[in-house]
mmCIF file of C-alpha atoms in Angstrom:
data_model
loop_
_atom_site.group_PDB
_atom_site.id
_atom_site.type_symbol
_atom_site.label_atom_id
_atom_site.label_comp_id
_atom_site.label_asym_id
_atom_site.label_seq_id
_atom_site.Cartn_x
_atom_site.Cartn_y
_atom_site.Cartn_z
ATOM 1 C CA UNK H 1 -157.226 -133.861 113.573
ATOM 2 C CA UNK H 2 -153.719 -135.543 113.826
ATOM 3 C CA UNK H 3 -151.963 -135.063 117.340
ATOM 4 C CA UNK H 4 -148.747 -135.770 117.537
ATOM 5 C CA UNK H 5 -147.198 -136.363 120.902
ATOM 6 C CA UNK H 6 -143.029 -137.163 120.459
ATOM 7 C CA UNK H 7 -141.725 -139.556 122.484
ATOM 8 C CA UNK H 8 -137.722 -139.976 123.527
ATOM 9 C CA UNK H 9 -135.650 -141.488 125.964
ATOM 10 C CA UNK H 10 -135.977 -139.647 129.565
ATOM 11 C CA UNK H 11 -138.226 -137.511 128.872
ATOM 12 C CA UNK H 12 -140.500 -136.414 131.494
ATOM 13 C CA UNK H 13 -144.141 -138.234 131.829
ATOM 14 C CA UNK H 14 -146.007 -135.162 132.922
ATOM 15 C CA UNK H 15 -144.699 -133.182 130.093
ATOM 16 C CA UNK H 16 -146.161 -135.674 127.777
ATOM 17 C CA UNK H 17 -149.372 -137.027 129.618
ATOM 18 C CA UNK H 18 -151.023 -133.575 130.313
ATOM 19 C CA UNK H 19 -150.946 -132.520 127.246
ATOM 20 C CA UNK H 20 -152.628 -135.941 126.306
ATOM 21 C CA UNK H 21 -155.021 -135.991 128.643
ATOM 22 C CA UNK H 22 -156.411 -132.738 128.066
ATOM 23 C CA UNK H 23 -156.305 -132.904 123.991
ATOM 24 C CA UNK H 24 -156.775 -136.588 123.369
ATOM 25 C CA UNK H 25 -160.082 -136.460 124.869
ATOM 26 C CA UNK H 26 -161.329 -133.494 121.989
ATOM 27 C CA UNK H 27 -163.763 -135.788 119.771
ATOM 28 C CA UNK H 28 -161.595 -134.072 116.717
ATOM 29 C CA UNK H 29 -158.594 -135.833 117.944
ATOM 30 C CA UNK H 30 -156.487 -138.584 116.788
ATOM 31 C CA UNK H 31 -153.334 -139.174 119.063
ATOM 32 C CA UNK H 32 -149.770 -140.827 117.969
ATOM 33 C CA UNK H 33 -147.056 -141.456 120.154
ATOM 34 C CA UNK H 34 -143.962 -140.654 117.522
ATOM 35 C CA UNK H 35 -140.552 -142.159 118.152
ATOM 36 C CA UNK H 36 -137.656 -143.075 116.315
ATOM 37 C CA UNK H 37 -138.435 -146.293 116.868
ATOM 38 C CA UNK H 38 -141.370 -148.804 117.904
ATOM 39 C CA UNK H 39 -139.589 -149.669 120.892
ATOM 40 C CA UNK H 40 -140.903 -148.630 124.497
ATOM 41 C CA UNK H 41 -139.139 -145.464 125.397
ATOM 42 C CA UNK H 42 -138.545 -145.114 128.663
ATOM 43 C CA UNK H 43 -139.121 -141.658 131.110
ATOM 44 C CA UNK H 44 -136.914 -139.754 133.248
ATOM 45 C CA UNK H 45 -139.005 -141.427 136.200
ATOM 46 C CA UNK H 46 -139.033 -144.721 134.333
ATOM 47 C CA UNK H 47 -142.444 -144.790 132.945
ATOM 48 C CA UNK H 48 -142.397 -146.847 129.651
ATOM 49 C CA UNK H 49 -144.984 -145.600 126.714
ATOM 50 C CA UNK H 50 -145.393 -147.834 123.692
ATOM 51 C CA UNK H 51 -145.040 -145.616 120.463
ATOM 52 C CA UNK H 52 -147.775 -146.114 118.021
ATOM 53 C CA UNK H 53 -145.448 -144.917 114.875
ATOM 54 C CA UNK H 54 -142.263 -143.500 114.138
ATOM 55 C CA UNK H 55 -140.922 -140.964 112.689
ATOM 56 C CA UNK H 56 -140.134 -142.826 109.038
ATOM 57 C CA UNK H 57 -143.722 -143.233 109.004
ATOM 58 C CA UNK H 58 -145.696 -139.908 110.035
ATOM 59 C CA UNK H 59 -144.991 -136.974 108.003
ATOM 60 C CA UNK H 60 -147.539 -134.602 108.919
ATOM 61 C CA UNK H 61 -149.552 -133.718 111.830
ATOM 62 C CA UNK H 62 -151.983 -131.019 112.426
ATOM 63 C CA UNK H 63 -150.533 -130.751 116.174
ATOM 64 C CA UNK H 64 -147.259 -131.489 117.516
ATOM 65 C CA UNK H 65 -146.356 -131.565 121.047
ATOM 66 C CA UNK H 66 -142.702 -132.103 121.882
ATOM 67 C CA UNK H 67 -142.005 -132.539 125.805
ATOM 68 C CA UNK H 68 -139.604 -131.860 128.004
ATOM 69 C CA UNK H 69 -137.485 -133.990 130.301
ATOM 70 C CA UNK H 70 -134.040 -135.236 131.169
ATOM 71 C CA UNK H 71 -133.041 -136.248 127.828
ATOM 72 C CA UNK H 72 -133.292 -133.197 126.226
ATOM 73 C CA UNK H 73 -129.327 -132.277 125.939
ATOM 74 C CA UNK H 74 -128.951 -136.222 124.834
ATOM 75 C CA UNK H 75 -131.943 -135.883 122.315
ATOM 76 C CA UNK H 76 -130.204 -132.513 120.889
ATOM 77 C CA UNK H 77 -127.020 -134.437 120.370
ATOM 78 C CA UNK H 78 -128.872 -137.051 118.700
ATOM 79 C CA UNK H 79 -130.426 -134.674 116.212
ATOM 80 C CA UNK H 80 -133.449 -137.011 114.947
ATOM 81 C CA UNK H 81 -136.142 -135.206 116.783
ATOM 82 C CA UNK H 82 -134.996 -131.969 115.231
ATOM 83 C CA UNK H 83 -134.926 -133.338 111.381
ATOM 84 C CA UNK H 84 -138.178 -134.503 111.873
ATOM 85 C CA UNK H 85 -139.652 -131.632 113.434
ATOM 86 C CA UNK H 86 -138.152 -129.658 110.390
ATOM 87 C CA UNK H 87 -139.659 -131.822 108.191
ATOM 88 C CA UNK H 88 -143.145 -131.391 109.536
ATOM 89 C CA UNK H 89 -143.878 -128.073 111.015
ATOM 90 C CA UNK H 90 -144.131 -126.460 107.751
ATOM 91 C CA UNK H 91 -147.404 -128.124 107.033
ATOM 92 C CA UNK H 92 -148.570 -128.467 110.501
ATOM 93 C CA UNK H 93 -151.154 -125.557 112.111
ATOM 94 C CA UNK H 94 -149.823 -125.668 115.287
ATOM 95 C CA UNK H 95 -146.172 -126.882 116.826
ATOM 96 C CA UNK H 96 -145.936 -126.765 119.956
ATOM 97 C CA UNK H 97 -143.331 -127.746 123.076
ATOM 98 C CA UNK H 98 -142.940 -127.922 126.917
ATOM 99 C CA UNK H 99 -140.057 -126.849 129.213
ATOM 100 C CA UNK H 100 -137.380 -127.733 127.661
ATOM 101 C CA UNK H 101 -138.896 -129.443 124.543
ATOM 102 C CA UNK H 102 -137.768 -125.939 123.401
ATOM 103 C CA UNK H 103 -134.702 -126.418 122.910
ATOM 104 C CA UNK H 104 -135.380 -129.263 120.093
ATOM 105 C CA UNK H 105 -138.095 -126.734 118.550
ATOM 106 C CA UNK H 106 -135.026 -124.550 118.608
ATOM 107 C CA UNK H 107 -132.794 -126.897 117.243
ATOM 108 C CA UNK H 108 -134.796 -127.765 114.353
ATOM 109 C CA UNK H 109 -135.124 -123.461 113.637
ATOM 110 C CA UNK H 110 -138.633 -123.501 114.756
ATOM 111 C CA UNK H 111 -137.753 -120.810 117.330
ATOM 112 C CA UNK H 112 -134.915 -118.534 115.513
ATOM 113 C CA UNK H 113 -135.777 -114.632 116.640
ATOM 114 C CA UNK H 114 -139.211 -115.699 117.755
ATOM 115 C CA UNK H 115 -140.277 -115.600 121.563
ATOM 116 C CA UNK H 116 -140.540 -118.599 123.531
ATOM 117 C CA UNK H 117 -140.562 -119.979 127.033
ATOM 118 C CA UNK H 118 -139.201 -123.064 128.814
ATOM 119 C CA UNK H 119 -137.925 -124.339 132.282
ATOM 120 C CA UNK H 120 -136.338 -121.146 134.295
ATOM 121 C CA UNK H 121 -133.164 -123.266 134.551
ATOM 122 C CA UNK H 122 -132.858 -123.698 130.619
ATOM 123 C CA UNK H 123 -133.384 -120.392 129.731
ATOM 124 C CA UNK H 124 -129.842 -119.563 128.759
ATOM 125 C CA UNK H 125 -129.665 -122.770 126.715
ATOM 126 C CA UNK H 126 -132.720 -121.911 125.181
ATOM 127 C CA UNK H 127 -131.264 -117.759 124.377
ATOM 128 C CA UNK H 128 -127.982 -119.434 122.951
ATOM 129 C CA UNK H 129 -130.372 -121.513 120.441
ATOM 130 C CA UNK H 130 -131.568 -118.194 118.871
ATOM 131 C CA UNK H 131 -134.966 -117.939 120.736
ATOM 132 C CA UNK H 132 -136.192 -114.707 122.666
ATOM 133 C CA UNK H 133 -136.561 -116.157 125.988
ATOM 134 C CA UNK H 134 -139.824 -114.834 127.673
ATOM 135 C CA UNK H 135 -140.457 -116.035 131.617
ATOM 136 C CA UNK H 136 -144.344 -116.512 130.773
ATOM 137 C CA UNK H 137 -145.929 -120.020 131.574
ATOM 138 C CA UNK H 138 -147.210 -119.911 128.026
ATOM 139 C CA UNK H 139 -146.386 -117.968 124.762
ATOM 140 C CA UNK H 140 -148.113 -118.084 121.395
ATOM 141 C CA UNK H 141 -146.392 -116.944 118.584
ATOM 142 C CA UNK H 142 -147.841 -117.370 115.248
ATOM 143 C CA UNK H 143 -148.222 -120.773 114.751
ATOM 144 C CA UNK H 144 -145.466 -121.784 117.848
ATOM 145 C CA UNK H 145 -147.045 -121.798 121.608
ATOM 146 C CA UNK H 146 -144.019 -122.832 123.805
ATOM 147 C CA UNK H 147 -144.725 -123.967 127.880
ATOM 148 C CA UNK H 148 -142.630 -122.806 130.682
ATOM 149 C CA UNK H 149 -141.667 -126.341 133.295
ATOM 150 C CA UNK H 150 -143.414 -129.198 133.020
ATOM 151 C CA UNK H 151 -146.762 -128.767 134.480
ATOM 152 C CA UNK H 152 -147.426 -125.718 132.838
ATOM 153 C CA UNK H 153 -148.059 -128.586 129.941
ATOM 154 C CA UNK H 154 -151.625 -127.918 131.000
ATOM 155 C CA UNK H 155 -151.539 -124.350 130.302
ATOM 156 C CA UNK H 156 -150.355 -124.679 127.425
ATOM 157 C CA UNK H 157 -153.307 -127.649 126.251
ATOM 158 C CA UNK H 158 -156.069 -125.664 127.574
ATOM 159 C CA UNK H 159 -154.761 -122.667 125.292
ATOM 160 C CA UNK H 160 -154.355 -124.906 122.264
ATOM 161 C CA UNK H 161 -158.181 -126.123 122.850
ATOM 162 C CA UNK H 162 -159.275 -122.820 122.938
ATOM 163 C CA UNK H 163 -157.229 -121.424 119.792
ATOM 164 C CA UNK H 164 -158.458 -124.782 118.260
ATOM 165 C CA UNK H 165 -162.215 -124.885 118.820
ATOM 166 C CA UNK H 166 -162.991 -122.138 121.163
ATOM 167 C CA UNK H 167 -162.970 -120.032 124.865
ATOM 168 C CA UNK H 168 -166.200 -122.435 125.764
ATOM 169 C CA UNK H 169 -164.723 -125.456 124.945
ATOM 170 C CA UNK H 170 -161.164 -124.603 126.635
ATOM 171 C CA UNK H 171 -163.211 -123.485 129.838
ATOM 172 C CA UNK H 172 -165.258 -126.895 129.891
ATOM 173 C CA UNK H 173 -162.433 -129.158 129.528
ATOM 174 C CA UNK H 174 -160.504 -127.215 132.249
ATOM 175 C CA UNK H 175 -163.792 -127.663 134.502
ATOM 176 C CA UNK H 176 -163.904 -130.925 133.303
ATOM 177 C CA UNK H 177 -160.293 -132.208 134.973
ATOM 178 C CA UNK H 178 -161.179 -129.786 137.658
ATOM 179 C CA UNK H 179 -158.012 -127.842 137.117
ATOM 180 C CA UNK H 180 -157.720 -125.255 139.619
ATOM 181 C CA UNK H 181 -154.496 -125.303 141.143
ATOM 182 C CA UNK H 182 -154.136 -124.736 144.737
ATOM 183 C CA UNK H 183 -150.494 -125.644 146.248
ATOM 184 C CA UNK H 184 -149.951 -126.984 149.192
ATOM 185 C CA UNK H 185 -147.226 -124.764 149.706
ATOM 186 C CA UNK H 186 -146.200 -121.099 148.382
ATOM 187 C CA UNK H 187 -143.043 -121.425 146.142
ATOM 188 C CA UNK H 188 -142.527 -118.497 143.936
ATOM 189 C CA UNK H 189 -140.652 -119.721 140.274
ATOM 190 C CA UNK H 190 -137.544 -118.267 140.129
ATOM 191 C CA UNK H 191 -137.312 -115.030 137.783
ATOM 192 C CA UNK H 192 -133.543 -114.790 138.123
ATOM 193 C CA UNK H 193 -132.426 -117.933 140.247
ATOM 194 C CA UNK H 194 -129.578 -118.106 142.142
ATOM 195 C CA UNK H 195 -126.689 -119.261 140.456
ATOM 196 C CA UNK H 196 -126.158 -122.506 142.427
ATOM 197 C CA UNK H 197 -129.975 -123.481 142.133
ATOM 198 C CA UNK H 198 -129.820 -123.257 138.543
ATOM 199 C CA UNK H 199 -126.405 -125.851 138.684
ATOM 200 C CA UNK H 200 -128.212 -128.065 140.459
ATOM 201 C CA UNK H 201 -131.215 -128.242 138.774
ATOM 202 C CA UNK H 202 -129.156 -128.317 135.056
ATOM 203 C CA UNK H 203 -127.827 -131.339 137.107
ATOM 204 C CA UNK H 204 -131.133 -133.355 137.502
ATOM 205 C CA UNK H 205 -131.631 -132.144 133.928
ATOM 206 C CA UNK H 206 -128.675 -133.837 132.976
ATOM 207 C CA UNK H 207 -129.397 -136.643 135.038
ATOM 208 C CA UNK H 208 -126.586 -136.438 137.597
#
């Protein structure tokens, strides 16, 4: 089974790397690290991952994961994630995003009338794309399952892994990385934020 985990400048690691680690370990897997390019591409943080193809040279995957991250307004101006995410979710059995990797699903029409979740700040962004914003950490819709901010990444790979192979398996690999959540301190995710949380957190979006 062909994973494929898209890669563009400042985007965020944890988007990207918990959805890894808790697919790339399924035996089934195969993992690629897509770009536009075979250059490093550096993260919002300024983590550096090494594609292992590009997009001229994969079209088709069985999974794709598209994260989230900083770059997302300057990767929807670009436009290449979103023609080759409309080029391969067609054939693929699941696509799939996290916070606001929505808005390239969007982009490419993935998301037109369908439901679909990203980071609280984004969500108007995400509406004016033609999705039906939903505040859930993870929605499945046909063949679309969309992740609220960043680490709800995980969420969203422990559901694929049990649409993919099973409730068992998806409970073993979330024993396995003991995932069980327990914050050090209570912050409740915004359902309607306050206007000027939502400017300045569009601002670290937009890397200001």
């Amino acid at each position: 089974m062909d994973v494929a985990f898209v890669l563009y400048p400042r985007m965020t690691a944890l988007d990207l790397v918990g959805p890894y680690e808790v697919l790339a370990h399924q035996p089934e897997v195969t993992a690629h690290f897509v770009a536009a390019s075979p250059d490093p591409v550096t993260t919002d943080a300024g983590l550096a991952v090494v594609p292992t193809t590009t997009f001229a040279e994969l079209d088709r995957a069985d999974v794709i994961v598209v994260p989230g991250g900083g770059g997302w307004a300057e990767a929807l101006a670009d436009g290449v994630v979103a023609a080759w995410l409309r080029a391969v979710h067609p054939t693929a059995t699941w696509t799939t995003s996290v916070c606001s990797g929505s808005t390239l699903l969007a982009q490419a029409g993935i998301l037109a009338g369908r439901p679909a979740t990203t980071h609280w700040a984004l969500r108007d962004e995400l509406a004016a794309l033609g999705a039906v914003v939903r505040t859930d950490r993870v929605v499945v819709d046909g063949t679309v399952v969309t992740g609220a901010g960043v680490s709800a990444g995980i969420d969203l790979a422990l559901t694929l892994v049990g649409l993919l192979w099973g409730d068992e398996r998806a409970r073993f690999t979330q024993l396995f990385i003991e995932y069980d959540p327990e914050p050090p301190h209570e912050v409740e995710v915004p359902g309607e934020p306050a206007a000027d949380l939502v400017a300045f957190a569009r601002g670290v979006f937009a890397g200001r």
